[in-house]
Amino acid sequence: MKKATLLDIAKAVNVSKTTVSLVLNNKNINVSEKTRKEILDTAKKLNYIPNSLARGLSTKKTNTIGFIVPDIENPYFSEMAKAIEVEAEKLGYSMILCNTLNSVEKEEKNARLLMSKLVDGVIICPIGEKSNSINMLKINDVPFVVLDRKIIGEKIINGVFCDNKYGIKLGIDYLIKNNKKSIGFIGGKREGREVDPRLTYFCEVANQYGILKKEIIFEEEISLIGGIMGTEKILKTENKVDAIFYSSDIMAIGGIKSLMRKDISIPKDISILGYDNIGICSYIEPELTTIGQPIYEMGKESLNLLIDIINSNASNGKEIILKPYIVERQTVK
Amino acid sequence: MKKATLLDIAKAVNVSKTTVSLVLNNKNINVSEKTRKEILDTAKKLNYIPNSLARGLSTKKTNTIGFIVPDIENPYFSEMAKAIEVEAEKLGYSMILCNTLNSVEKEEKNARLLMSKLVDGVIICPIGEKSNSINMLKINDVPFVVLDRKIIGEKIINGVFCDNKYGIKLGIDYLIKNNKKSIGFIGGKREGREVDPRLTYFCEVANQYGILKKEIIFEEEISLIGGIMGTEKILKTENKVDAIFYSSDIMAIGGIKSLMRKDISIPKDISILGYDNIGICSYIEPELTTIGQPIYEMGKESLNLLIDIINSNASNGKEIILKPYIVERQTVK
């Protein structure tokens, strides 16, 4: 069976090819609701596939946006992707997703790919190192929004971010309220990049409160193993520890494993606080108390901002900063 | 800054536009390595973006494949997506991902979208209900591979699947070897679809072994909550239960939560066996013993099969059936 054309639909419904084209492209045209419906039904029945490029050239729109993430296996990003997808759907947009596998080279390749597929705009969670991707999007006039991570050295850019400093202070205040004074912190080590800003903020705030203990602050790989290793380093010091605050949930979950294996009771002996509020927090037992990032909101806001830019309703350099919040579960008491 | 054209590159390198085009499209042309390199470097420097459709029309290839999944938030699918991406990269292909949010309508829309973006082929994890997507791919001659789930009523199709019957037998044999005789089973309920085949196989094999106890077999939603509910139903029966086998890890993790909250020791009092081997199995404590699906292999095999079809090296109706295996951790003893 060969591909259905506009002409096939026109013949089947007994109208002109132009009428079919105008109806399928949702243009103003004076046809009865019955004919309109017949054309749409026939196009569906014949599996008519519009050529998005041809359509793109005439309407300048593809109603598709691209989303570039560093690692789709990381639940933080897959939850965000779902939020963007669901919200895009509501506005009549489709989303296609590209994974950079944390490589600058692949990030550039993905930006190129999305542009050549003529998406209307791109949401990008950058790897964070300086890359050519943002530059390419800029000079090609592709509307884009940066999500979650800032890019070192880039200033006036549209973006949606979360207030990390506020989140860290929230966590420390919450632990102090629960009578924790000796608080360990495990930051995330990022190869070739600046120090984890959450770790920097922790030291800053803890210092202001006069509870900073440098001996129980470590930096580890952002993974289960990283969390286990950091926790073991803290336990090996001579310090009595009331609580450990982790820069990401995935490390906190490693920490819980490591304490449970040593028969240290959570939260009776040591309280545990995570960061991000990924779905797994409530899978484990005890369930993880954490600083929640509004993951769904971040996806939704970035999509709305992008659509505003596409429709030229947003000025350049708009930054939306969202506030994190405490998610009380079972690991702090 | 305006978009760079072939002419801009030609002027910068001082060669003809045709030479630039031939070099960029990797065609046979008699130019020095120095000039070739100069052209490629200039294209990169000027951020030249090839129009993939124009290129597609001449070479009939876009070197892009599409992957359609029901729910990217489900780690089973995001792990598979990563495998396909990594393997595609090795063969010089990019992958774009579309999410169907478990809706037949959106699955069709995604198939349409990918075809209109002119991908070379599609890997699809179908929702399972009969949908128009497969039909559309067929009549438009788009190479495709079905991954993971069979479609009811569809026969001669290229696909990569896992041997569920073998996996269920493996699980029962393993539990029996560990002296479990009274084994509960929780299958996954799928709205509007056939009974979970793993549940059917469980009954079949348990019956052959003479250990089938219908009172401790339930069907629940495939989620954490489903696992908790099914486990509570089993505990409420009068039966002494040695082990519970769950049709998916996510339900087994719910089961573990429910037993821990009742201070039932795992595996001392009741052993737990999952199915799938998603990443979270080793995040929880005790770590989940499970039937491993070769998730990475499934992604890799489907990609290789698709590329073979694209290059016309595969006959139609090729089914690759992979074998699951036991992953021994801490919940069966």
XYZ file of C-alpha atoms in Angstrom:
666
model
C 0.000 0.000 0.000
C 1.453 3.348 -0.963
C 1.517 6.530 1.072
C -1.762 8.506 1.083
C -1.547 11.981 -0.469
C -3.727 15.073 -0.170
C -5.154 14.134 -3.561
C -6.282 10.703 -2.304
C -8.212 12.378 0.500
C -9.650 15.006 -1.864
C -10.908 12.287 -4.237
C -12.401 10.210 -1.422
C -14.333 13.168 0.018
C -15.008 14.786 -3.355
C -13.567 18.220 -2.565
C -10.536 20.099 -3.915
C -6.981 19.367 -2.785
C -6.744 22.951 -1.515
C -9.773 22.433 0.695
C -8.190 19.321 2.202
C -4.923 21.140 2.803
C -6.643 24.114 4.438
C -8.747 21.914 6.699
C -5.805 19.712 7.727
C -3.748 22.799 8.485
C -6.599 24.226 10.496
C -6.882 27.388 8.378
C -9.903 29.596 8.106
C -12.065 28.157 5.370
C -15.759 28.175 4.749
C -16.728 24.466 4.750
C -19.499 22.725 6.655
C -18.675 20.946 9.922
C -19.734 17.735 8.191
C -17.198 18.122 5.365
C -14.491 19.174 7.803
C -15.130 16.068 9.874
C -15.236 13.858 6.793
C -11.844 15.168 5.657
C -10.269 14.625 9.072
C -11.746 11.128 9.386
C -10.590 10.168 5.897
C -7.071 11.464 6.569
C -7.021 9.322 9.675
C -8.473 6.278 7.907
C -5.950 6.538 5.077
C -3.143 7.107 7.574
C -2.177 10.372 5.944
C 1.153 11.601 7.307
C 1.818 15.295 6.876
C 5.361 16.070 5.929
C 6.413 18.129 8.888
C 9.083 19.956 6.978
C 6.780 20.990 4.154
C 4.312 22.041 6.822
C 7.082 23.728 8.761
C 8.098 25.812 5.752
C 4.614 27.153 5.195
C 3.435 27.598 8.790
C 6.921 28.017 10.309
C 5.728 25.749 13.117
C 6.202 22.051 13.828
C 4.437 21.967 17.221
C 7.295 19.867 18.503
C 9.795 20.761 21.176
C 13.034 19.041 22.069
C 14.268 18.193 25.567
C 17.970 17.525 26.118
C 18.960 15.747 29.370
C 22.314 14.521 30.666
C 21.109 11.068 31.772
C 17.602 9.731 31.269
C 18.318 6.814 33.630
C 18.524 9.303 36.507
C 14.977 9.449 37.981
C 15.332 13.191 38.596
C 15.460 13.775 34.833
C 12.956 11.115 33.794
C 10.397 12.595 36.216
C 11.081 16.023 34.707
C 10.711 14.657 31.168
C 7.333 13.259 32.059
C 6.180 16.605 33.467
C 7.234 18.436 30.304
C 5.546 15.803 28.142
C 2.253 15.977 30.031
C 2.186 19.790 29.995
C 3.257 19.987 26.325
C 0.442 17.612 25.420
C -2.062 19.994 27.016
C -0.853 22.814 24.748
C -0.880 20.678 21.610
C 2.873 20.131 21.468
C 4.803 16.892 21.134
C 8.118 16.391 22.858
C 11.136 14.514 21.619
C 13.871 13.646 24.022
C 17.625 13.420 23.558
C 20.141 12.070 26.011
C 23.660 13.491 26.241
C 25.123 10.712 28.415
C 26.965 13.523 30.241
C 29.194 14.200 27.235
C 29.773 17.721 25.891
C 30.336 16.296 22.415
C 27.009 14.455 22.444
C 25.228 17.516 23.824
C 26.386 19.486 20.781
C 25.376 16.671 18.457
C 21.914 16.562 20.050
C 21.442 20.319 19.703
C 22.400 20.006 16.035
C 20.044 17.039 15.570
C 17.071 18.833 17.126
C 17.685 21.941 15.045
C 17.913 19.939 11.836
C 14.637 18.216 12.724
C 13.171 21.710 12.959
C 11.675 21.724 16.420
C 10.017 24.955 17.514
C 12.219 25.212 20.567
C 14.491 23.358 22.980
C 14.607 22.837 26.740
C 18.106 21.900 27.825
C 19.487 20.613 31.138
C 23.114 21.373 30.350
C 25.996 19.259 31.570
C 27.313 22.479 33.034
C 30.702 22.706 31.430
C 31.072 25.348 28.787
C 29.885 23.817 25.530
C 29.042 24.972 22.064
C 25.373 23.890 22.315
C 23.997 27.113 23.780
C 25.976 29.115 21.252
C 24.578 27.078 18.385
C 21.022 27.539 19.610
C 21.656 31.286 19.919
C 23.095 31.979 16.483
C 20.478 29.812 14.831
C 17.713 31.747 16.555
C 16.214 28.622 18.107
C 14.086 29.518 21.158
C 15.481 27.718 24.198
C 15.203 27.505 27.974
C 17.925 26.295 30.321
C 16.583 24.022 33.050
C 18.041 23.092 36.443
C 21.738 23.747 35.918
C 23.361 27.063 35.165
C 26.193 27.238 32.715
C 29.423 28.698 33.977
C 30.122 32.025 32.285
C 26.713 32.343 30.606
C 24.652 35.270 31.804
C 21.567 36.647 30.068
C 19.666 33.445 29.361
C 16.113 32.207 29.835
C 16.063 29.639 32.574
C 14.231 27.812 35.342
C 16.234 27.015 38.437
C 15.754 26.007 42.032
C 17.057 28.058 44.953
C 19.764 25.776 46.368
C 20.848 28.171 49.096
C 17.308 28.411 50.411
C 16.993 24.604 50.349
C 20.194 24.060 52.293
C 19.168 26.611 54.937
C 15.748 24.952 55.164
C 17.436 21.592 55.828
C 19.780 22.942 58.497
C 16.939 24.825 60.245
C 14.844 21.655 60.228
C 17.635 19.547 61.724
C 18.358 22.160 64.424
C 14.648 22.308 65.259
C 14.904 18.534 65.851
C 17.830 19.087 68.262
C 20.569 17.962 65.880
C 23.758 19.914 66.461
C 26.533 17.721 65.139
C 25.622 17.533 61.463
C 27.699 15.778 58.791
C 27.373 16.742 55.131
C 28.199 14.800 51.951
C 28.479 16.883 48.795
C 28.553 15.627 45.218
C 31.875 15.481 43.434
C 31.681 16.619 39.808
C 34.725 15.764 37.685
C 36.373 18.865 36.259
C 33.707 21.213 37.571
C 33.336 23.722 40.384
C 32.680 22.559 43.961
C 29.071 21.389 44.627
C 27.257 24.676 45.409
C 25.104 22.874 47.998
C 28.256 21.968 49.922
C 29.452 25.576 49.716
C 26.086 26.823 51.037
C 26.090 24.223 53.819
C 29.466 25.447 55.093
C 28.349 29.075 54.830
C 25.101 28.599 56.775
C 26.532 26.149 59.328
C 29.332 28.628 59.976
C 26.838 31.464 60.586
C 25.057 29.217 63.108
C 28.360 28.286 64.759
C 27.876 24.529 64.155
C 30.359 23.985 61.317
C 32.477 20.820 61.801
C 34.815 20.471 58.841
C 35.939 16.971 59.934
C 32.529 15.481 59.090
C 32.125 17.108 55.676
C 33.097 15.073 52.612
C 32.716 15.165 48.853
C 31.855 11.936 47.031
C 30.617 10.687 43.666
C 26.856 11.298 43.177
C 25.805 7.645 43.445
C 24.776 4.937 45.891
C 28.427 3.931 46.339
C 29.419 7.574 46.884
C 26.840 7.788 49.698
C 28.119 4.605 51.316
C 31.750 5.724 51.140
C 31.052 9.203 52.544
C 29.005 7.770 55.419
C 31.785 5.359 56.325
C 34.304 8.204 56.336
C 32.095 10.163 58.760
C 31.672 7.151 61.084
C 35.445 6.619 61.138
C 36.075 10.086 62.608
C 35.985 10.437 66.375
C 32.928 12.708 66.227
C 29.542 11.955 67.686
C 27.157 12.577 64.787
C 23.453 13.443 65.280
C 22.495 13.706 61.635
C 23.886 13.436 58.121
C 22.647 15.748 55.358
C 23.302 14.504 51.796
C 23.498 16.695 48.716
C 21.306 14.211 46.795
C 18.782 11.485 47.620
C 20.743 8.846 45.796
C 23.671 9.392 48.189
C 21.332 9.472 51.220
C 19.944 6.085 50.175
C 23.509 4.755 50.096
C 23.989 6.246 53.560
C 20.910 4.438 54.916
C 22.217 1.124 53.562
C 25.562 1.670 55.182
C 24.040 2.527 58.610
C 21.561 -0.387 58.499
C 24.371 -2.839 57.798
C 26.149 -1.575 60.940
C 22.887 -1.914 62.949
C 22.769 1.824 63.564
C 19.107 2.712 63.972
C 17.571 5.453 61.796
C 16.451 7.970 63.033
C 17.000 6.868 66.678
C 20.806 6.892 66.540
C 21.423 9.066 63.483
C 18.963 11.138 61.445
C 19.240 11.218 57.647
C 18.238 14.075 55.348
C 18.330 13.879 51.541
C 17.895 16.397 48.713
C 15.744 16.269 45.534
C 12.710 14.123 46.498
C 12.992 11.572 43.725
C 10.310 8.848 43.587
C 12.530 6.218 45.230
C 12.435 8.133 48.550
C 9.150 6.462 49.417
C 10.172 3.014 48.090
C 12.759 2.458 50.771
C 12.120 1.647 54.427
C 12.354 3.856 56.505
C 11.120 6.381 53.940
C 13.528 9.249 53.323
C 12.945 12.742 54.711
C 14.315 15.146 52.136
C 14.440 18.641 50.650
C 11.929 18.493 47.824
C 12.699 20.113 44.533
C 9.460 20.917 42.746
C 10.410 18.592 39.861
C 6.999 18.705 38.197
C 6.786 22.501 38.550
C 10.279 22.895 37.103
C 9.255 20.918 34.018
C 5.975 22.800 33.721
C 7.482 26.265 34.156
C 10.236 25.593 31.635
C 7.687 24.390 29.080
C 5.466 27.434 29.620
C 8.434 29.784 29.388
C 9.580 28.119 26.167
C 6.126 28.403 24.592
C 6.048 32.086 25.590
C 9.396 32.626 23.889
C 8.238 30.731 20.780
C 5.180 32.988 20.614
C 7.406 36.027 21.252
C 5.642 36.811 24.509
C 8.745 36.707 26.703
C 11.597 39.143 26.926
C 15.107 37.743 26.924
C 16.907 36.884 30.130
C 13.919 35.745 32.155
C 14.909 33.631 35.141
C 12.340 31.724 37.138
C 13.623 30.650 40.541
C 11.557 28.042 42.361
C 11.703 27.354 46.093
C 12.406 23.905 47.544
C 10.471 22.610 50.567
C 10.754 20.035 53.372
C 9.228 16.583 52.769
C 8.818 15.024 56.207
C 8.965 11.230 56.233
C 10.682 8.825 58.621
C 14.433 9.468 58.743
C 14.634 12.592 60.904
C 13.362 12.678 64.472
C 24.238 36.456 13.401
C 22.565 34.704 10.502
C 22.619 31.010 9.669
C 25.753 29.828 7.870
C 25.161 28.464 4.362
C 27.204 26.229 2.104
C 28.209 29.397 0.252
C 29.640 30.998 3.408
C 31.838 27.973 3.912
C 32.829 27.909 0.234
C 33.870 31.576 0.350
C 35.811 31.143 3.598
C 37.803 28.176 2.258
C 37.956 29.482 -1.316
C 36.473 26.408 -3.025
C 33.207 25.821 -4.905
C 29.882 25.287 -3.172
C 29.670 21.830 -4.778
C 32.999 20.842 -3.274
C 31.777 21.870 0.176
C 28.554 19.932 -0.277
C 30.346 16.787 -1.455
C 32.844 16.902 1.400
C 30.173 17.528 4.038
C 28.095 14.655 2.666
C 31.149 12.430 2.692
C 30.981 11.711 -1.035
C 33.864 10.552 -3.172
C 35.671 13.659 -4.353
C 39.253 14.352 -5.276
C 40.368 17.026 -2.782
C 43.449 17.130 -0.594
C 43.166 16.047 3.042
C 44.143 19.599 3.957
C 41.195 21.135 2.080
C 38.796 18.496 3.375
C 39.862 19.259 6.919
C 39.628 22.994 6.318
C 36.044 22.622 5.047
C 34.983 20.481 8.025
C 36.657 22.828 10.494
C 35.041 25.872 8.909
C 31.601 24.228 8.919
C 32.084 23.548 12.595
C 33.415 27.031 13.319
C 30.497 28.678 11.516
C 28.065 26.257 13.177
C 26.739 25.079 9.851
C 23.584 22.977 10.352
C 22.749 20.601 7.534
C 19.073 20.427 6.692
C 18.345 16.841 7.540
C 15.438 16.608 5.149
C 17.381 17.938 2.204
C 20.106 15.539 3.160
C 17.567 12.801 3.708
C 16.135 13.248 0.225
C 19.511 12.847 -1.427
C 21.027 10.128 0.738
C 17.738 8.596 1.892
C 19.255 8.349 5.367
C 18.958 10.505 8.470
C 21.047 8.290 10.790
C 18.415 8.828 13.440
C 16.164 6.233 15.003
C 13.093 6.734 17.149
C 12.239 4.891 20.369
C 8.643 4.858 21.602
C 8.062 3.861 25.256
C 4.908 3.722 27.392
C 6.370 5.505 30.427
C 9.854 6.968 30.610
C 9.500 7.406 34.375
C 9.470 3.612 34.770
C 13.127 2.636 35.361
C 12.681 -0.508 33.284
C 12.176 1.654 30.186
C 14.655 4.391 31.016
C 17.377 1.753 31.479
C 16.419 0.282 28.099
C 16.486 3.730 26.460
C 19.996 4.279 27.740
C 21.132 0.925 26.324
C 19.704 1.740 22.893
C 21.271 5.200 22.978
C 24.717 3.897 23.893
C 24.629 1.168 21.243
C 23.196 3.505 18.573
C 25.997 5.961 19.259
C 28.559 3.240 18.527
C 27.015 2.698 15.079
C 26.826 6.420 14.286
C 23.095 6.768 14.945
C 21.281 9.267 17.124
C 18.168 8.304 19.051
C 15.115 10.404 19.748
C 12.659 9.270 22.361
C 8.895 9.603 22.557
C 6.702 8.786 25.507
C 3.166 7.455 25.050
C 2.051 7.932 28.680
C 0.298 4.547 28.262
C -2.246 6.057 25.847
C -3.103 4.406 22.532
C -3.948 7.796 21.063
C -0.573 9.243 22.001
C 1.204 6.146 20.714
C -0.327 6.765 17.288
C 0.547 10.436 17.447
C 4.157 9.557 18.304
C 4.434 7.098 15.423
C 3.122 9.831 13.116
C 5.547 12.371 14.567
C 8.576 10.123 14.160
C 7.632 9.271 10.591
C 7.165 12.910 9.678
C 10.557 13.693 11.160
C 11.925 11.086 8.770
C 13.761 8.745 11.093
C 15.395 5.719 9.490
C 13.500 3.352 11.756
C 11.563 2.933 14.979
C 11.842 0.715 18.056
C 8.516 0.507 19.838
C 7.524 -0.895 23.243
C 3.800 -1.082 22.530
C 1.146 -0.504 25.136
C -0.102 -3.912 24.116
C -3.640 -3.125 23.132
C -4.364 -3.224 19.456
C -3.473 0.176 18.056
C -3.042 1.804 14.706
C 0.658 2.565 15.256
C 2.041 -0.729 13.945
C -0.256 -0.514 10.939
C 0.921 2.995 10.147
C 4.567 1.967 10.350
C 3.830 -0.979 8.058
C 2.006 0.830 5.279
C 4.530 3.642 5.304
C 7.377 1.148 4.931
C 9.138 2.411 8.041
C 11.517 -0.243 9.396
C 10.514 -1.111 12.954
C 11.182 -3.541 15.790
C 8.771 -4.407 18.590
C 10.479 -4.581 21.955
C 9.428 -6.286 25.188
C 5.661 -6.589 24.754
C 3.849 -8.547 22.085
C 0.785 -7.090 20.471
C -2.352 -9.145 20.685
C -3.327 -10.435 17.272
C -0.118 -9.359 15.519
C 1.917 -12.233 14.149
C 4.759 -11.899 11.654
C 6.675 -9.021 13.133
C 10.281 -8.279 13.987
C 10.719 -8.302 17.710
C 12.903 -8.801 20.770
C 11.249 -10.442 23.749
C 12.118 -12.184 26.984
C 11.054 -15.747 27.765
C 8.560 -15.203 30.609
C 7.667 -18.858 31.029
C 11.301 -19.780 31.455
C 11.734 -16.967 33.998
C 8.760 -18.052 36.088
C 9.963 -21.679 36.122
C 13.437 -20.487 37.109
C 11.930 -18.586 40.049
C 9.811 -21.509 41.271
C 12.740 -23.950 40.964
C 14.937 -21.563 42.934
C 12.365 -21.175 45.727
C 11.835 -24.957 45.935
C 15.613 -25.487 46.085
C 15.537 -23.169 49.116
C 12.840 -25.352 50.760
C 9.905 -23.038 50.087
C 6.713 -24.964 49.452
C 3.909 -22.580 50.286
C 4.478 -19.873 47.681
C 2.217 -16.858 47.142
C 2.139 -14.991 43.831
C 1.080 -11.438 42.941
C 0.432 -10.783 39.277
C 0.073 -7.407 37.566
C -3.403 -6.205 36.702
C -3.579 -4.498 33.308
C -6.765 -2.537 32.625
C -8.634 -3.857 29.621
C -5.968 -6.391 28.714
C -5.423 -10.140 28.963
C -4.388 -11.723 32.293
C -0.720 -11.190 33.233
C 1.048 -14.028 31.363
C 3.504 -14.434 34.260
C 0.579 -15.235 36.559
C -0.746 -17.763 34.045
C 2.681 -19.429 33.819
C 3.031 -19.449 37.601
C -0.231 -21.365 37.992
C 0.737 -23.764 35.210
C 4.163 -24.640 36.620
C 3.069 -24.666 40.301
C 0.280 -27.033 39.311
C 2.719 -29.401 37.568
C 4.823 -29.430 40.753
C 1.720 -30.043 42.894
C 2.279 -26.897 44.992
C -0.461 -24.645 43.578
C -2.416 -22.792 46.317
C -5.012 -20.586 44.648
C -5.902 -18.827 47.938
C -2.560 -17.033 48.023
C -2.536 -15.838 44.414
C -3.727 -12.291 43.710
C -3.702 -9.757 40.900
C -2.923 -6.124 41.732
C -1.968 -2.855 40.054
C 1.690 -2.794 38.929
C 2.906 -0.290 41.520
C 4.267 0.046 45.029
C 0.730 0.287 46.405
C -0.357 -2.769 44.390
C 2.478 -4.752 46.001
C 1.483 -3.614 49.492
C -2.191 -4.450 48.938
C -1.502 -7.914 47.497
C 0.868 -8.768 50.342
C -1.716 -7.764 52.930
C -4.313 -9.940 51.226
C -1.961 -12.931 51.405
C -1.212 -12.324 55.099
C -4.933 -12.133 55.867
C -5.538 -15.689 54.594
C -5.089 -18.531 57.089
C -2.157 -19.961 55.118
C 1.395 -20.263 56.373
C 3.448 -18.642 53.618
C 7.153 -19.452 53.028
C 7.726 -17.095 50.131
C 6.017 -14.527 47.911
C 6.898 -14.243 44.225
C 5.942 -10.912 42.585
C 5.378 -10.364 38.871
C 7.461 -7.177 39.000
C 10.145 -5.660 41.232
C 8.124 -2.570 41.914
C 5.412 -4.721 43.545
C 8.032 -6.778 45.431
C 9.437 -3.548 46.876
C 5.934 -2.674 48.082
C 5.741 -6.171 49.607
C 8.995 -5.669 51.510
C 7.687 -2.375 52.944
C 4.500 -4.036 54.058
C 6.306 -6.950 55.792
C 8.861 -4.668 57.465
C 6.082 -2.522 58.910
C 4.597 -5.663 60.481
C 8.032 -6.660 61.848
C 8.072 -9.784 59.712
C 11.726 -10.582 59.046
C 12.921 -11.008 55.437
C 14.089 -13.630 54.507
C 13.936 -15.374 57.935
C 10.119 -15.464 58.176
C 9.125 -14.941 54.546
C 11.312 -14.940 51.424
C 10.669 -12.399 48.662
C 11.349 -12.833 44.955
C 10.895 -10.082 42.362
C 10.976 -9.946 38.579
C 12.813 -7.551 36.165
C 15.987 -6.547 38.043
C 15.542 -2.792 37.828
C 18.288 -0.625 39.341
C 16.341 0.069 42.543
C 16.678 -3.616 43.618
C 20.085 -2.878 45.072
C 19.072 0.490 46.561
C 16.777 -1.046 49.141
C 17.788 -2.966 52.267
C 17.667 -6.008 52.263
C 18.577 -6.009 48.556
C 16.010 -7.745 46.383
C 16.594 -11.212 44.922
C 14.911 -11.235 41.528
C 14.522 -12.749 38.084
C 16.757 -10.592 35.930
C 15.616 -9.505 32.507
C 18.643 -8.738 30.377
C 17.507 -5.111 29.988
C 20.718 -3.886 28.377
C 20.821 -6.872 25.997
C 17.195 -6.302 25.027
C 17.967 -2.713 24.069
C 21.131 -3.719 22.233
C 19.541 -6.606 20.311
C 16.570 -4.488 19.239
C 18.896 -1.753 17.971
C 21.038 -4.236 16.050
C 17.974 -5.904 14.557
C 16.575 -2.522 13.508
C 19.837 -1.499 11.833
C 19.887 -4.858 10.015
C 16.362 -4.206 8.748
C 17.263 -0.644 7.707
C 20.204 -2.040 5.742
C 17.963 -4.792 4.354
C 20.010 -7.516 5.969
C 17.167 -9.089 7.934
C 14.255 -11.145 6.690
C 10.804 -10.260 8.004
C 9.367 -11.923 11.083
C 12.599 -12.352 13.019
C 11.976 -12.904 16.719
C 14.816 -12.796 19.192
C 13.923 -14.420 22.505
C 16.260 -13.693 25.391
C 16.526 -15.768 28.565
C 16.078 -14.302 32.044
C 18.336 -15.382 34.919
C 18.402 -15.467 38.731
C 19.977 -12.504 40.529
C 20.772 -13.726 44.050
C 20.757 -10.977 46.661
C 19.360 -10.970 50.203
C 15.611 -11.674 50.207
C 15.514 -15.451 49.636
C 17.152 -17.897 52.029
